[in-house]
Amino acid sequence: NAGVTQTPKFRILKIGQSMTLQCAQDMNHNYMYWYRQDPGMGLKLIYYSVGAGITDKGEVPNGYNVSRSTTEDFPLRLELAAPSQTSVYFCASSSAGGQDTQYFGPGTRLTVL
Amino acid sequence: LAKTTQPISMDSYEGQEVNITCSHNNIATNDYITWYQQFPSQGPRFIIQGYKTKVTNEVASLFIPADRKSSTLSLPRVSLSDTAVYYCLVGDESGGFKTIFGAGTRLFVKA
């Protein structure tokens, strides 16, 4: 099993550009999450999904969109990138919600200039 | 909103036992306490989880007093490779599927 994979590993965007961060898991997990982590800070939940076709906002959803058309994939879309979105983005998945163990991907480091 | 309070940072030396305490005064009856470890440039990974008393695995021990308002992660005989950020989590207020990570505790192990 590859676990949770994320692409790309690094990306530099110009202000106003758009991009999609890809996340895939091969563990047949129902729950998937997107977090961002600013330098020296903890993780903040952007969006999460409890199954295909079902998504909900986390703590910091503004400026992002998600979709979940399959169990495996949970892409994160940035529209009109801003410098405040410079961060490391982590995708995670879990079999169940609540207290169930989350498995994290390696992260995508995004810089917006 | 973060529900846990941890020290921002701790220093230790190789071979020592490290105890990191987390305060969670508003823990709900059904909440578990979960600890994650994050190395630089990596995503967090699960270390240990418990509900009450003591839990031990090959990596750490978790001590939870009867009132469950705090918990202590114990790392025996740390090495340089244990330098990481440690996060304490309890269930979200909604009882749902959202997990709130605080700032964590930065542990620095020195030779």
mmCIF file of N, CA and C in Angstrom, chain B residues 10-87:
data_model
loop_
_atom_site.group_PDB
_atom_site.id
_atom_site.type_symbol
_atom_site.label_atom_id
_atom_site.label_comp_id
_atom_site.label_asym_id
_atom_site.label_seq_id
_atom_site.Cartn_x
_atom_site.Cartn_y
_atom_site.Cartn_z
ATOM 1 N N MET B 10 10.149 21.833 25.030
ATOM 2 C CA MET B 10 10.875 21.136 26.085
ATOM 3 C C MET B 10 12.225 20.729 25.536
ATOM 4 N N ASP B 11 13.214 20.721 26.408
ATOM 5 C CA ASP B 11 14.543 20.221 26.065
ATOM 6 C C ASP B 11 14.849 19.000 26.920
ATOM 7 N N SER B 12 15.603 18.070 26.351
ATOM 8 C CA SER B 12 16.012 16.902 27.101
ATOM 9 C C SER B 12 17.365 16.434 26.580
ATOM 10 N N TYR B 13 17.951 15.465 27.270
ATOM 11 C CA TYR B 13 19.190 14.855 26.836
ATOM 12 C C TYR B 13 18.938 13.400 26.483
ATOM 13 N N GLU B 14 19.772 12.889 25.622
ATOM 14 C CA GLU B 14 19.654 11.484 25.237
ATOM 15 C C GLU B 14 19.651 10.592 26.465
ATOM 16 N N GLY B 15 18.824 9.559 26.440
ATOM 17 C CA GLY B 15 18.773 8.592 27.518
ATOM 18 C C GLY B 15 17.824 8.946 28.646
ATOM 19 N N GLN B 16 17.345 10.183 28.662
ATOM 20 C CA GLN B 16 16.414 10.575 29.716
ATOM 21 C C GLN B 16 14.985 10.185 29.366
ATOM 22 N N GLU B 17 14.150 10.125 30.389
ATOM 23 C CA GLU B 17 12.717 9.940 30.179
ATOM 24 C C GLU B 17 12.083 11.330 30.069
ATOM 25 N N VAL B 18 11.211 11.474 29.099
ATOM 26 C CA VAL B 18 10.541 12.761 28.885
ATOM 27 C C VAL B 18 9.048 12.599 29.119
ATOM 28 N N ASN B 19 8.501 13.500 29.891
ATOM 29 C CA ASN B 19 7.061 13.511 30.158
ATOM 30 C C ASN B 19 6.464 14.816 29.656
ATOM 31 N N ILE B 20 5.492 14.720 28.785
ATOM 32 C CA ILE B 20 4.805 15.898 28.248
ATOM 33 C C ILE B 20 3.358 15.840 28.724
ATOM 34 N N THR B 21 2.960 16.867 29.436
ATOM 35 C CA THR B 21 1.614 16.891 29.993
ATOM 36 C C THR B 21 0.691 17.764 29.154
ATOM 37 N N CYS B 22 -0.515 17.309 28.994
ATOM 38 C CA CYS B 22 -1.533 18.020 28.232
ATOM 39 C C CYS B 22 -2.741 18.240 29.132
ATOM 40 N N SER B 23 -3.256 19.451 29.116
ATOM 41 C CA SER B 23 -4.433 19.782 29.902
ATOM 42 C C SER B 23 -5.654 19.826 28.996
ATOM 43 N N HIS B 24 -6.709 19.154 29.398
ATOM 44 C CA HIS B 24 -7.962 19.149 28.607
ATOM 45 C C HIS B 24 -9.129 19.165 29.584
ATOM 46 N N ASN B 25 -9.352 20.324 30.200
ATOM 47 C CA ASN B 25 -10.347 20.457 31.267
ATOM 48 C C ASN B 25 -11.770 20.155 30.817
ATOM 49 N N ASN B 26 -12.060 20.409 29.549
ATOM 50 C CA ASN B 26 -13.432 20.249 29.059
ATOM 51 C C ASN B 26 -13.642 18.949 28.295
ATOM 52 N N ILE B 27 -12.859 17.948 28.587
ATOM 53 C CA ILE B 27 -12.981 16.672 27.869
ATOM 54 C C ILE B 27 -14.364 16.083 28.096
ATOM 55 N N ALA B 28 -14.955 15.561 27.025
ATOM 56 C CA ALA B 28 -16.294 14.984 27.113
ATOM 57 C C ALA B 28 -16.219 13.510 27.478
ATOM 58 N N THR B 29 -17.332 13.002 27.939
ATOM 59 C CA THR B 29 -17.390 11.626 28.430
ATOM 60 C C THR B 29 -16.905 10.625 27.387
ATOM 61 N N ASN B 30 -17.248 10.848 26.134
ATOM 62 C CA ASN B 30 -16.922 9.891 25.084
ATOM 63 C C ASN B 30 -15.581 10.164 24.402
ATOM 64 N N ASP B 31 -14.907 11.226 24.810
ATOM 65 C CA ASP B 31 -13.658 11.591 24.132
ATOM 66 C C ASP B 31 -12.507 10.664 24.517
ATOM 67 N N TYR B 32 -11.699 10.323 23.529
ATOM 68 C CA TYR B 32 -10.417 9.680 23.758
ATOM 69 C C TYR B 32 -9.318 10.746 23.677
ATOM 70 N N ILE B 33 -8.166 10.407 24.178
ATOM 71 C CA ILE B 33 -7.005 11.293 24.117
ATOM 72 C C ILE B 33 -5.991 10.643 23.178
ATOM 73 N N THR B 34 -5.580 11.407 22.193
ATOM 74 C CA THR B 34 -4.703 10.867 21.158
ATOM 75 C C THR B 34 -3.470 11.745 21.020
ATOM 76 N N TRP B 35 -2.327 11.122 20.855
ATOM 77 C CA TRP B 35 -1.073 11.858 20.656
ATOM 78 C C TRP B 35 -0.490 11.513 19.283
ATOM 79 N N TYR B 36 -0.014 12.568 18.621
ATOM 80 C CA TYR B 36 0.661 12.423 17.338
ATOM 81 C C TYR B 36 2.071 13.013 17.455
ATOM 82 N N GLN B 37 2.948 12.529 16.581
ATOM 83 C CA GLN B 37 4.331 12.992 16.513
ATOM 84 C C GLN B 37 4.578 13.515 15.108
ATOM 85 N N GLN B 38 5.256 14.643 14.998
ATOM 86 C CA GLN B 38 5.571 15.184 13.687
ATOM 87 C C GLN B 38 7.045 15.552 13.606
ATOM 88 N N PHE B 39 7.737 14.900 12.653
ATOM 89 C CA PHE B 39 9.123 15.252 12.372
ATOM 90 C C PHE B 39 9.152 16.382 11.340
ATOM 91 N N PRO B 40 10.238 17.141 11.293
ATOM 92 C CA PRO B 40 10.331 18.225 10.312
ATOM 93 C C PRO B 40 10.085 17.735 8.893
ATOM 94 N N SER B 41 9.303 18.486 8.160
ATOM 95 C CA SER B 41 9.009 18.223 6.743
ATOM 96 C C SER B 41 8.228 16.928 6.518
ATOM 97 N N GLN B 42 7.562 16.443 7.554
ATOM 98 C CA GLN B 42 6.720 15.256 7.410
ATOM 99 C C GLN B 42 5.346 15.532 8.003
ATOM 100 N N GLY B 43 4.389 14.718 7.602
ATOM 101 C CA GLY B 43 3.080 14.796 8.224
ATOM 102 C C GLY B 43 3.091 14.125 9.590
ATOM 103 N N PRO B 44 2.144 14.473 10.456
ATOM 104 C CA PRO B 44 2.062 13.833 11.773
ATOM 105 C C PRO B 44 1.803 12.333 11.648
ATOM 106 N N ARG B 45 2.220 11.600 12.664
ATOM 107 C CA ARG B 45 1.907 10.182 12.696
ATOM 108 C C ARG B 45 1.417 9.833 14.093
ATOM 109 N N PHE B 46 0.496 8.894 14.156
ATOM 110 C CA PHE B 46 -0.106 8.451 15.402
ATOM 111 C C PHE B 46 0.933 7.809 16.315
ATOM 112 N N ILE B 47 0.891 8.177 17.614
ATOM 113 C CA ILE B 47 1.757 7.516 18.583
ATOM 114 C C ILE B 47 0.957 6.607 19.495
ATOM 115 N N ILE B 48 -0.057 7.161 20.156
ATOM 116 C CA ILE B 48 -0.747 6.415 21.186
ATOM 117 C C ILE B 48 -2.101 7.047 21.460
ATOM 118 N N GLN B 49 -3.027 6.235 21.940
ATOM 119 C CA GLN B 49 -4.366 6.712 22.272
ATOM 120 C C GLN B 49 -4.860 6.010 23.524
ATOM 121 N N GLY B 50 -5.606 6.734 24.340
ATOM 122 C CA GLY B 50 -6.147 6.116 25.539
ATOM 123 C C GLY B 50 -7.416 6.792 25.998
ATOM 124 N N TYR B 51 -8.140 6.108 26.878
ATOM 125 C CA TYR B 51 -9.359 6.669 27.454
ATOM 126 C C TYR B 51 -9.186 6.946 28.942
ATOM 127 N N LYS B 52 -8.594 6.008 29.662
ATOM 128 C CA LYS B 52 -8.347 6.211 31.084
ATOM 129 C C LYS B 52 -7.185 5.336 31.536
ATOM 130 N N THR B 53 -6.709 5.601 32.714
ATOM 131 C CA THR B 53 -5.585 4.909 33.384
ATOM 132 C C THR B 53 -4.321 4.971 32.548
ATOM 133 N N LYS B 54 -3.794 3.815 32.165
ATOM 134 C CA LYS B 54 -2.491 3.795 31.505
ATOM 135 C C LYS B 54 -2.542 2.929 30.262
ATOM 136 N N VAL B 55 -1.902 3.430 29.212
ATOM 137 C CA VAL B 55 -1.750 2.675 27.977
ATOM 138 C C VAL B 55 -0.272 2.675 27.624
ATOM 139 N N THR B 56 0.222 1.549 27.180
ATOM 140 C CA THR B 56 1.637 1.455 26.799
ATOM 141 C C THR B 56 1.752 0.723 25.482
ATOM 142 N N ASN B 57 2.615 1.238 24.623
ATOM 143 C CA ASN B 57 2.962 0.499 23.412
ATOM 144 C C ASN B 57 4.477 0.533 23.237
ATOM 145 N N GLU B 58 4.963 0.144 22.090
ATOM 146 C CA GLU B 58 6.399 0.021 21.888
ATOM 147 C C GLU B 58 7.099 1.373 21.807
ATOM 148 N N VAL B 59 6.329 2.434 21.674
ATOM 149 C CA VAL B 59 6.912 3.760 21.501
ATOM 150 C C VAL B 59 6.816 4.599 22.758
ATOM 151 N N ALA B 60 5.668 4.529 23.448
ATOM 152 C CA ALA B 60 5.416 5.463 24.546
ATOM 153 C C ALA B 60 4.408 4.883 25.528
ATOM 154 N N SER B 61 4.234 5.615 26.616
ATOM 155 C CA SER B 61 3.171 5.322 27.569
ATOM 156 C C SER B 61 2.308 6.573 27.728
ATOM 157 N N LEU B 62 1.053 6.347 28.021
ATOM 158 C CA LEU B 62 0.109 7.443 28.215
ATOM 159 C C LEU B 62 -0.565 7.239 29.568
ATOM 160 N N PHE B 63 -0.427 8.255 30.424
ATOM 161 C CA PHE B 63 -1.009 8.188 31.759
ATOM 162 C C PHE B 63 -2.180 9.168 31.835
ATOM 163 N N ILE B 64 -3.325 8.659 32.277
ATOM 164 C CA ILE B 64 -4.535 9.473 32.348
ATOM 165 C C ILE B 64 -5.120 9.328 33.745
ATOM 166 N N PRO B 65 -5.208 10.426 34.513
ATOM 167 C CA PRO B 65 -5.765 10.321 35.869
ATOM 168 C C PRO B 65 -7.263 10.076 35.820
ATOM 169 N N ALA B 66 -7.817 9.789 36.985
ATOM 170 C CA ALA B 66 -9.228 9.422 37.053
ATOM 171 C C ALA B 66 -10.155 10.530 36.548
ATOM 172 N N ASP B 67 -9.816 11.782 36.782
ATOM 173 C CA ASP B 67 -10.713 12.861 36.348
ATOM 174 C C ASP B 67 -10.561 13.182 34.857
ATOM 175 N N ARG B 68 -9.574 12.623 34.221
ATOM 176 C CA ARG B 68 -9.321 12.753 32.775
ATOM 177 C C ARG B 68 -9.121 14.192 32.303
ATOM 178 N N LYS B 69 -8.862 15.098 33.196
ATOM 179 C CA LYS B 69 -8.685 16.500 32.790
ATOM 180 C C LYS B 69 -7.275 16.799 32.307
ATOM 181 N N SER B 70 -6.427 15.828 32.378
ATOM 182 C CA SER B 70 -5.081 15.978 31.843
ATOM 183 C C SER B 70 -4.574 14.605 31.433
ATOM 184 N N SER B 71 -3.477 14.598 30.716
ATOM 185 C CA SER B 71 -2.833 13.338 30.376
ATOM 186 C C SER B 71 -1.341 13.606 30.214
ATOM 187 N N THR B 72 -0.538 12.554 30.366
ATOM 188 C CA THR B 72 0.909 12.698 30.248
ATOM 189 C C THR B 72 1.453 11.659 29.293
ATOM 190 N N LEU B 73 2.123 12.142 28.272
ATOM 191 C CA LEU B 73 2.821 11.267 27.344
ATOM 192 C C LEU B 73 4.223 11.051 27.888
ATOM 193 N N SER B 74 4.624 9.804 28.027
ATOM 194 C CA SER B 74 5.944 9.491 28.548
ATOM 195 C C SER B 74 6.759 8.770 27.481
ATOM 196 N N LEU B 75 7.926 9.340 27.178
ATOM 197 C CA LEU B 75 8.846 8.750 26.206
ATOM 198 C C LEU B 75 10.063 8.240 26.964
ATOM 199 N N PRO B 76 10.266 6.934 27.009
ATOM 200 C CA PRO B 76 11.377 6.410 27.787
ATOM 201 C C PRO B 76 12.703 6.519 27.042
ATOM 202 N N ARG B 77 13.733 6.931 27.740
ATOM 203 C CA ARG B 77 15.091 6.917 27.182
ATOM 204 C C ARG B 77 15.136 7.506 25.772
ATOM 205 N N VAL B 78 14.877 8.794 25.674
ATOM 206 C CA VAL B 78 14.798 9.431 24.354
ATOM 207 C C VAL B 78 16.162 9.436 23.671
ATOM 208 N N SER B 79 16.097 9.489 22.344
ATOM 209 C CA SER B 79 17.300 9.610 21.533
ATOM 210 C C SER B 79 17.158 10.865 20.669
ATOM 211 N N LEU B 80 18.234 11.192 19.953
ATOM 212 C CA LEU B 80 18.200 12.385 19.106
ATOM 213 C C LEU B 80 17.044 12.327 18.112
ATOM 214 N N SER B 81 16.717 11.123 17.661
ATOM 215 C CA SER B 81 15.665 10.955 16.661
ATOM 216 C C SER B 81 14.261 11.199 17.214
ATOM 217 N N ASP B 82 14.140 11.391 18.498
ATOM 218 C CA ASP B 82 12.839 11.726 19.084
ATOM 219 C C ASP B 82 12.568 13.228 19.042
ATOM 220 N N THR B 83 13.512 14.001 18.564
ATOM 221 C CA THR B 83 13.292 15.443 18.380
ATOM 222 C C THR B 83 12.170 15.635 17.365
ATOM 223 N N ALA B 84 11.085 16.258 17.812
ATOM 224 C CA ALA B 84 9.879 16.367 16.985
ATOM 225 C C ALA B 84 8.879 17.267 17.707
ATOM 226 N N VAL B 85 7.752 17.474 17.070
ATOM 227 C CA VAL B 85 6.628 18.160 17.709
ATOM 228 C C VAL B 85 5.594 17.108 18.085
ATOM 229 N N TYR B 86 5.069 17.219 19.295
ATOM 230 C CA TYR B 86 4.102 16.254 19.800
ATOM 231 C C TYR B 86 2.781 16.959 20.043
ATOM 232 N N TYR B 87 1.725 16.404 19.463
ATOM 233 C CA TYR B 87 0.391 16.992 19.563
ATOM 234 C C TYR B 87 -0.527 16.116 20.407
#
